[in-house]
Coordinates of C-alpha atoms in Angstrom, one line a residue:
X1 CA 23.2 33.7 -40.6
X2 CA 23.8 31.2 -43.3
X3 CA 27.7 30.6 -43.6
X4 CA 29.2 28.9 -46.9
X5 CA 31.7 25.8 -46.0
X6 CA 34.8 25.4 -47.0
X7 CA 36.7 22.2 -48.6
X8 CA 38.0 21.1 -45.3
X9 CA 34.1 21.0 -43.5
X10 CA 31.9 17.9 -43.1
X11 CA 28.4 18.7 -44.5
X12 CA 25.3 17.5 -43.0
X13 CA 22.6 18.3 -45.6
X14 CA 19.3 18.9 -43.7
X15 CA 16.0 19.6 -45.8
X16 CA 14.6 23.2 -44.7
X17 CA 10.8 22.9 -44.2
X18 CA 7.9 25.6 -44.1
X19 CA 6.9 26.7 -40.7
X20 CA 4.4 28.8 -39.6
X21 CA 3.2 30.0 -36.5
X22 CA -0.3 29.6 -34.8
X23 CA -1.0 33.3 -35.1
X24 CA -0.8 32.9 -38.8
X25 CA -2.9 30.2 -39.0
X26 CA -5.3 32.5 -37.5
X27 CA -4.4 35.7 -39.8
X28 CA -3.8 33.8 -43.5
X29 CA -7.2 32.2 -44.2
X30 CA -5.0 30.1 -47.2
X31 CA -2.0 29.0 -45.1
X32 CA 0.2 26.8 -47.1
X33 CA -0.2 23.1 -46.5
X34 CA -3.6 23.7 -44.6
X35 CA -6.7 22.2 -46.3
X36 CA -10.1 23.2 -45.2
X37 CA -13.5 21.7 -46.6
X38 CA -17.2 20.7 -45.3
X39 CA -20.4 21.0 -45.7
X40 CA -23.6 21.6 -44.0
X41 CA -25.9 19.2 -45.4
X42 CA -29.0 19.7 -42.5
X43 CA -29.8 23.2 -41.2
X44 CA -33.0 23.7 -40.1
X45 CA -35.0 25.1 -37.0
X46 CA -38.2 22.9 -35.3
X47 CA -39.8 25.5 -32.6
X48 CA -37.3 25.5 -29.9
X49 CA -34.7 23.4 -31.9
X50 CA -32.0 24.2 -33.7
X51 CA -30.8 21.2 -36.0
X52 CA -27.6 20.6 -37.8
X53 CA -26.0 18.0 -39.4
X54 CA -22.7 18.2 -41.8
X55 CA -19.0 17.5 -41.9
X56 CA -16.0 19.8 -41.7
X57 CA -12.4 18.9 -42.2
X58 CA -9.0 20.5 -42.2
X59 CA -5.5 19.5 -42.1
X60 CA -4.8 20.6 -38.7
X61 CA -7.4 18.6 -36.8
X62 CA -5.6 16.3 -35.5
X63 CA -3.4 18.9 -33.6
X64 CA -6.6 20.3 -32.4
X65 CA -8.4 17.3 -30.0
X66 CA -11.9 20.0 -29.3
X67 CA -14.8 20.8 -31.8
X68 CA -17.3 23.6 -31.4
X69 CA -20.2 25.0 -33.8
X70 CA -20.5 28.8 -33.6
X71 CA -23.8 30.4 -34.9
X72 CA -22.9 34.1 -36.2
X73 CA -25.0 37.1 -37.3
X74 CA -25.3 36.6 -41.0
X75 CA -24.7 40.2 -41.2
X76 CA -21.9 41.2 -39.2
X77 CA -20.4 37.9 -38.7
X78 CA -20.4 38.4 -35.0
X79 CA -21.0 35.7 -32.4
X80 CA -24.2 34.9 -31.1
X81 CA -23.8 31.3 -30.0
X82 CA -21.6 28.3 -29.6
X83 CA -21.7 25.0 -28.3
X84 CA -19.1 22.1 -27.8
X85 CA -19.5 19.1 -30.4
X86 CA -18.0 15.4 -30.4
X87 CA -17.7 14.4 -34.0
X88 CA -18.6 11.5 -35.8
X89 CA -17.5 9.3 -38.2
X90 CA -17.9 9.8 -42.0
X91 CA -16.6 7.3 -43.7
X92 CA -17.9 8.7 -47.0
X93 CA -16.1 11.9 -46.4
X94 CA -12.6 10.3 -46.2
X95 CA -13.7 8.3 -49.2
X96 CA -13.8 11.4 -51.2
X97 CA -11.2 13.6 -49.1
X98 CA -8.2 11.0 -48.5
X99 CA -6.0 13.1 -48.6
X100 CA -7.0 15.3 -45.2
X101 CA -5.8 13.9 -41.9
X102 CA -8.6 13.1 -39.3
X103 CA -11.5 13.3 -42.5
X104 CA -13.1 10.0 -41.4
X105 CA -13.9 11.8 -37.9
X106 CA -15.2 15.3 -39.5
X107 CA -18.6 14.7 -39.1
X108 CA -21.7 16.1 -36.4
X109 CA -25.1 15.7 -35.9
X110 CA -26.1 17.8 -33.2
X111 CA -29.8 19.2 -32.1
X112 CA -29.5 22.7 -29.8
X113 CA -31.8 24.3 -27.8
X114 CA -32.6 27.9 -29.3
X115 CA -31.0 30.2 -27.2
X116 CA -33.4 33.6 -27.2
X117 CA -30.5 35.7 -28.4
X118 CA -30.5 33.8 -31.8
X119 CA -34.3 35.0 -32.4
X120 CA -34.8 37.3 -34.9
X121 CA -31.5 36.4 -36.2
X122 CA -30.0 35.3 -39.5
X123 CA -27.2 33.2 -39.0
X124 CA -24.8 31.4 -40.6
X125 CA -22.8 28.3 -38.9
X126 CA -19.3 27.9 -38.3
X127 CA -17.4 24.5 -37.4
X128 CA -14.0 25.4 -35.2
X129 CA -11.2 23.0 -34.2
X130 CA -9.4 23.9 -31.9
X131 CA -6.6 23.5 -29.7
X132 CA -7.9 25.3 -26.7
X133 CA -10.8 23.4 -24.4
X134 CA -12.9 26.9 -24.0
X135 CA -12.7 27.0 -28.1
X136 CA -11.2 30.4 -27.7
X137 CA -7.8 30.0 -29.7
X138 CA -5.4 28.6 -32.5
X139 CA -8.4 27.2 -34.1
X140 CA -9.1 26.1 -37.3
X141 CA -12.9 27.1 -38.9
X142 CA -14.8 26.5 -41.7
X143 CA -18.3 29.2 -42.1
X144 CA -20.6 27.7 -44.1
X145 CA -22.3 29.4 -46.9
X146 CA -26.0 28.4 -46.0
X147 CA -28.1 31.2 -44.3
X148 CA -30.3 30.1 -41.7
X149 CA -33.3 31.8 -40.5
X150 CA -34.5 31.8 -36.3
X151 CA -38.0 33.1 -36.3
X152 CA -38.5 35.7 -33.0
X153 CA -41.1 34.2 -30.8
X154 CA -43.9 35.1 -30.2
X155 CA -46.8 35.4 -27.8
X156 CA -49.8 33.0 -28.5
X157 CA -52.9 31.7 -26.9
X158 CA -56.1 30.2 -27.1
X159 CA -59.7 30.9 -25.3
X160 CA -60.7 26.8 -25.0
X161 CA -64.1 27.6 -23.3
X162 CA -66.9 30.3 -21.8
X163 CA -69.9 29.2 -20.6
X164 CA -72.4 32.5 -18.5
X165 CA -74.9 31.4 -16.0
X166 CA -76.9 33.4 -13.3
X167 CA -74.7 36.2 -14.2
X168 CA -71.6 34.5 -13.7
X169 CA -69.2 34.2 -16.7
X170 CA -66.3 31.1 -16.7
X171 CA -63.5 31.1 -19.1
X172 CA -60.7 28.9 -19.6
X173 CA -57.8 28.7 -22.2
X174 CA -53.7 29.9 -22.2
X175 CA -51.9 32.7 -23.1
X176 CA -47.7 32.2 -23.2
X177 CA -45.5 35.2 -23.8
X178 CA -41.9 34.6 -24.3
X179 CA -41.6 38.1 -21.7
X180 CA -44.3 36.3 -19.1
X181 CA -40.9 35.6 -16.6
X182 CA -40.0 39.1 -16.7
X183 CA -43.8 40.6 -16.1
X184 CA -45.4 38.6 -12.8
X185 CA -48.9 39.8 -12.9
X186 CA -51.5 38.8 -14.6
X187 CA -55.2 40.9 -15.8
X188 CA -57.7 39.5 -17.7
X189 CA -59.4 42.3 -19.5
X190 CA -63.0 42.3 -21.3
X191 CA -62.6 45.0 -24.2
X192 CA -65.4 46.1 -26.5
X193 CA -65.3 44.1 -30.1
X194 CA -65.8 47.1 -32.0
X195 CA -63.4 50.1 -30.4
X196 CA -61.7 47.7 -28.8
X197 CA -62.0 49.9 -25.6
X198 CA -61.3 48.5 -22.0
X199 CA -65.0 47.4 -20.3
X200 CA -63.8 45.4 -17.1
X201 CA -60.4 43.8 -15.8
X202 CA -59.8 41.0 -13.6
X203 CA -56.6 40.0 -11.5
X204 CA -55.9 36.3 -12.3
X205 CA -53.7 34.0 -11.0
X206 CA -51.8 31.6 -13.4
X207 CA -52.8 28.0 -13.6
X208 CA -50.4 25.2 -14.9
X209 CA -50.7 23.9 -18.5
X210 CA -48.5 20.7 -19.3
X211 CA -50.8 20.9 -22.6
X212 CA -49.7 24.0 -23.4
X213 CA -45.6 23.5 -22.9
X214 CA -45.7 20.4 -24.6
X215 CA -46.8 22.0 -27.9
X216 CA -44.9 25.4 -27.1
X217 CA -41.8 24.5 -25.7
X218 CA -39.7 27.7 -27.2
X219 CA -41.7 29.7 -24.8
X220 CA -40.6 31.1 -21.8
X221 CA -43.3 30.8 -18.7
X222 CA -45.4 28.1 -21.2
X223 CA -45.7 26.0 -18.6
X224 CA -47.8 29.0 -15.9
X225 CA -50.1 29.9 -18.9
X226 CA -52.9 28.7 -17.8
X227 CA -56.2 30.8 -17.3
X228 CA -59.3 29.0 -15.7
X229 CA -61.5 32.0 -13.9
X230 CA -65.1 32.4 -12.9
X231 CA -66.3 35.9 -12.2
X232 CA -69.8 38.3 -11.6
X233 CA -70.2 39.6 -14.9
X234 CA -70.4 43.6 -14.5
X235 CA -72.8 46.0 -15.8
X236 CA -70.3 47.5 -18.0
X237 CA -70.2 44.4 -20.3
X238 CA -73.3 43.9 -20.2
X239 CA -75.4 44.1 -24.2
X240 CA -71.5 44.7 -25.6
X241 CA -70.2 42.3 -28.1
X242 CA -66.8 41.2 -26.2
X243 CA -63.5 39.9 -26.8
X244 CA -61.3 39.0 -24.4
X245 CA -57.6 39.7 -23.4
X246 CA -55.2 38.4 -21.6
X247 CA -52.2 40.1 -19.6
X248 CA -48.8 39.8 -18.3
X249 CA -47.2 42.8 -16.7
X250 CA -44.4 43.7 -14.3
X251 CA -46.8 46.4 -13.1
X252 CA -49.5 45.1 -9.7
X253 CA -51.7 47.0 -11.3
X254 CA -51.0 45.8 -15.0
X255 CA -51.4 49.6 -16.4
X256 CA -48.3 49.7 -17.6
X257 CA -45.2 47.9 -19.4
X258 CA -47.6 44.7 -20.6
X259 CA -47.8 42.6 -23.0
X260 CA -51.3 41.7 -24.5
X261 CA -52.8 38.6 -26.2
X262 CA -56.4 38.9 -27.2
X263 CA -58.4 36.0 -28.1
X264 CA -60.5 35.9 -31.4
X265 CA -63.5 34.9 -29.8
X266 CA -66.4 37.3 -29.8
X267 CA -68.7 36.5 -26.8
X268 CA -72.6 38.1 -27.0
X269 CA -73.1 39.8 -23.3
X270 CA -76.6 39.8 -22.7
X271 CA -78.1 43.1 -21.7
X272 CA -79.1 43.7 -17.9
X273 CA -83.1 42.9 -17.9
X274 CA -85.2 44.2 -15.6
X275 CA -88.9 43.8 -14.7
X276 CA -91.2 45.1 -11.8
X277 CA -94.2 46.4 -10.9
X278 CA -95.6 48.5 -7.2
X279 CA -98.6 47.0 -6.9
X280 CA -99.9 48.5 -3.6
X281 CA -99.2 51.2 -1.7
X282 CA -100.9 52.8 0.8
X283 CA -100.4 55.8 3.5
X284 CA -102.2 54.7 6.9
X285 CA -101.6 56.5 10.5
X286 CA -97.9 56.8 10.1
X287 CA -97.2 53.4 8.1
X288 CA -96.0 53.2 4.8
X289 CA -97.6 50.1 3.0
X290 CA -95.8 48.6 -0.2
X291 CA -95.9 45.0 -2.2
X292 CA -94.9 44.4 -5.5
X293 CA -92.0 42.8 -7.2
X294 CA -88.9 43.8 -9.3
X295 CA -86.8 41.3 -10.9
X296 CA -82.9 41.3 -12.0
X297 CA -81.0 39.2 -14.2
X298 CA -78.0 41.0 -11.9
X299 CA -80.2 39.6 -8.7
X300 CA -78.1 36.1 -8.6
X301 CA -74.8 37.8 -7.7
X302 CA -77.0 40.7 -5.8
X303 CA -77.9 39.7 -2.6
X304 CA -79.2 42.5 -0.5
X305 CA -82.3 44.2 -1.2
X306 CA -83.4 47.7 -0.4
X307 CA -86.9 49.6 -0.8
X308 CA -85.8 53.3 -1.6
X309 CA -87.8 56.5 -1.0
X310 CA -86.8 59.2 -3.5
X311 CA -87.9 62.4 -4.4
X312 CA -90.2 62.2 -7.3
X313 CA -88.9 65.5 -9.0
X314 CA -85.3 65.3 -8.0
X315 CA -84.9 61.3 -7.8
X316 CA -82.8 61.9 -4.5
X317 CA -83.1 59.4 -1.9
X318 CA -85.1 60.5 1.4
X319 CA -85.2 56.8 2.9
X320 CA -84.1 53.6 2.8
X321 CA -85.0 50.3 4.2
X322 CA -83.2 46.9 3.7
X323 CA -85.9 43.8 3.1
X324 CA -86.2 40.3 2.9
X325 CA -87.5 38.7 -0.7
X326 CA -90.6 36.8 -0.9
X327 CA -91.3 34.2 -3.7
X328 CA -93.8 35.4 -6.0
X329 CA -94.6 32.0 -8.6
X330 CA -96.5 34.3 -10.8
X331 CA -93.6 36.3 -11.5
X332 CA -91.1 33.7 -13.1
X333 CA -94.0 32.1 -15.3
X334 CA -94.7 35.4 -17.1
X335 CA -90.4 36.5 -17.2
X336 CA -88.8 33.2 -16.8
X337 CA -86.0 34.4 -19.1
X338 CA -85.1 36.4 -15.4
X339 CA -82.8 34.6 -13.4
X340 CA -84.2 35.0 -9.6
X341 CA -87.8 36.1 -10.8
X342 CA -89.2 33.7 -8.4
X343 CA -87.4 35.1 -5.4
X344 CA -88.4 39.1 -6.7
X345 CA -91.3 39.7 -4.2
X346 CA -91.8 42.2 -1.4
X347 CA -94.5 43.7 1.1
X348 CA -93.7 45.8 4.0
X349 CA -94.6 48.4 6.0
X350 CA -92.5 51.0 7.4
X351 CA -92.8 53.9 10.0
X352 CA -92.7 57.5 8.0
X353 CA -89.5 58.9 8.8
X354 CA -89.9 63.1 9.1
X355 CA -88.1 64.0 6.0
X356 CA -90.5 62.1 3.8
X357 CA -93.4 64.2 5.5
X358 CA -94.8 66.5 2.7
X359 CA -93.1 65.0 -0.3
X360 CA -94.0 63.5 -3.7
X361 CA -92.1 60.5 -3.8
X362 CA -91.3 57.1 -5.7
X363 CA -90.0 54.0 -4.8
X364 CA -87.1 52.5 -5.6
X365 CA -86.4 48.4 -5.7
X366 CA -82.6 47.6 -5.3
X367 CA -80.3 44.4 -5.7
X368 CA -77.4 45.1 -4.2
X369 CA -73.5 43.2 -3.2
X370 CA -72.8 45.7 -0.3
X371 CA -74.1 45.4 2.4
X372 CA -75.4 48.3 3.2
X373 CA -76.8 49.4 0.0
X374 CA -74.5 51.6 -1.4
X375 CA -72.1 49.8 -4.4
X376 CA -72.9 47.2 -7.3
X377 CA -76.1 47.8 -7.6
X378 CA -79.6 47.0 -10.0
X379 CA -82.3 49.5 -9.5
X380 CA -85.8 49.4 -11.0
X381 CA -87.7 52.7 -10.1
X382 CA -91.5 52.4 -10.2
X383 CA -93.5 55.1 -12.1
X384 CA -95.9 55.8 -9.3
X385 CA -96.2 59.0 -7.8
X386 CA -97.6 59.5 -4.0
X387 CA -97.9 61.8 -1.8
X388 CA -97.2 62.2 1.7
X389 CA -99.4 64.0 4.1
X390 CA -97.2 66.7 5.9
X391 CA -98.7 65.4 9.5

């Protein structure tokens, strides 16, 4: 309570000033005797960097030592990122703005590392002093006006090389997903050009690209991009127009929660050629006599051979009989487009098993990877017909 004095009391005249407390700093945007201004002169983003450059100043800096920039949703104005600052000088700045304490040390210049929760993002930035080390309270801020737009990332790639030889197919080139660290596995898939339906798939492991992270360094995993593979191209690419795709997955089997980068090459598979011909073949006491020749361009990653006895009406198999090659010279002059047509020969002669006894049959030429015959296979079936004498 303010009391009146009387004649008899010495007066000791004190000049009342304006007060106001921290909170209302924070609640009245125009606080008496606070002066905010700034600008953002630099805003820009260069792929994983986020550069800014400007001034802010306000009256109450220098009760409030720290500096941040916040980046906000230009939306909702909610907080997306912030990182400490130490300002610089700007001498042109208290040139113009004199009358603000602490102008001439109003400035930044800072260059941040895109955080993946600003992508996608408009922001706008906001410069904070503040009294509090964490940046958290009785702070001072300035949002500039500018509107500043973080691109999302996104996945990219490129298919360097592919050369084919003796069936054999090599690719090499990159493919960086900002969700690779999230989705181990890796598939390379062969789909056709037209339908863009799967053909083949390969499990791949990752090779390291130093290329590749250099010019991509706002991508997760851009480093483990890498794809350098050589594999037996399957019959079920083969005389398709292709394109390639590469995969990351969390799943081993990479069905499932993927994410796909196909490259815009469009590679011509050759078809599967095949040649031969049963030149002899004879029924003697109870030998079966055959030469001939069948060539593969599936041979080179084929090699076990089989002769096969099969029904002639049917086309079930009766017999089989593994065999060595033979080089036949002739055979690569006339197909030499054929890889292995030199190596395509054979002439046996085999004891006539009992269930062949009585039969019309034909013979069957094989290439096979197994082993024993029975998976990833090249047949050529002969058109001959021959009988076998019941006793």
């Amino acid at each position: 309570m303010i009391q009146a004095p009387t004649t008899s009391d010495v007066v000791k005249i004190t000049a009342l000033r304006y007060y106001m407390p921290n909170f209302a700093s924070r609640v009245l945007s125009e606080a008496p005797g606070i002066v905010t201004e700034g600008n953002l002169e630099v805003a820009n983003v260069d792929r994983d960097k986020l550069n800014l450059k400007g001034w802010s100043a306000t009256s109450d800096a220098p009760s409030r030592p720290y500096s941040y920039l916040f980046a906000m949703d230009a939306n909702t104005n909610i907080e997306l990122a912030r990182g400490k600052i130490n300002r610089v000088d700007r001498p042109d700045v208290q040139n113009a703005y004199s009358h603000i304490p602490g102008a001439l040390h109003s400035g930044f210049n800072e260059s941040f590392v895109i955080p993946g929760r600003l992508r996608g993002h408009n922001i706008r930035i906001m410069a904070r002093y503040s009294a509090d080390p964490n940046g958290d309270r009785r702070s001072a801020d300035l949002t500039f006006d500018k509107a500043i737009n973080v691109p999302p990332i996104v996945a990219d790639g490129h298919l360097d090389g592919f050369s084919m030889k003796d069936n054999r197919m090599t690719l090499r080139g990159w493919s960086a997903s900002p969700d690779s660290p999230d989705k181990p596995y890796s598939y390379l898939l062969a789909v056709d050009a037209n339908t863009n339906i799967e053909l083949a798939r390969w499990k791949i492991n990752r090779t390291d690209r130093s290329d590749v992270q250099n010019g991509y360094p706002q991508i997760p995993g851009a480093l483990h991009s890498g794809v350098d593979v050589t594999f037996n191209m399957p019959g079920e690419i083969k005389g398709h127009k292709v394109k390639f795709m590469s995969r990351y997955s969390s799943n081993p089997n990479g069905s499932f929660d993927t994410t796909d980068f196909t490259f815009e090459n469009v590679i011509d598979i050759p078809p599967i050629v095949q040649e031969g011909w049963l030149e002899e073949y004879s029924v003697s006491s109870n030998k079966l006599n055959l030469k001939g020749w069948s060539a593969s361009s599936e041979s080179p990653t084929k090699p076990y051979s089989y002769l096969f006895a099969v029904d002639a009406k049917t086309n079930i198999e009766l017999a089989r009989w593994k065999i060595n090659r033979i080089d036949r010279p002739d055979v690569p002059k006339v197909y030499p487009h054929i890889p292995g047509a030199l190596h395509s020969g054979f002439k046996e002669s085999f004891d006539i098993p009992a269930k062949l006894r009585g039969r019309a049959v034909k013979i069957m030429a094989r290439y096979t990877a197994d082993p024993e015959g029975n998976n990833e296979s090249a047949d050529v079936t002969f058109d001959q017909v021959f009988n076998i004498p019941a006793s």
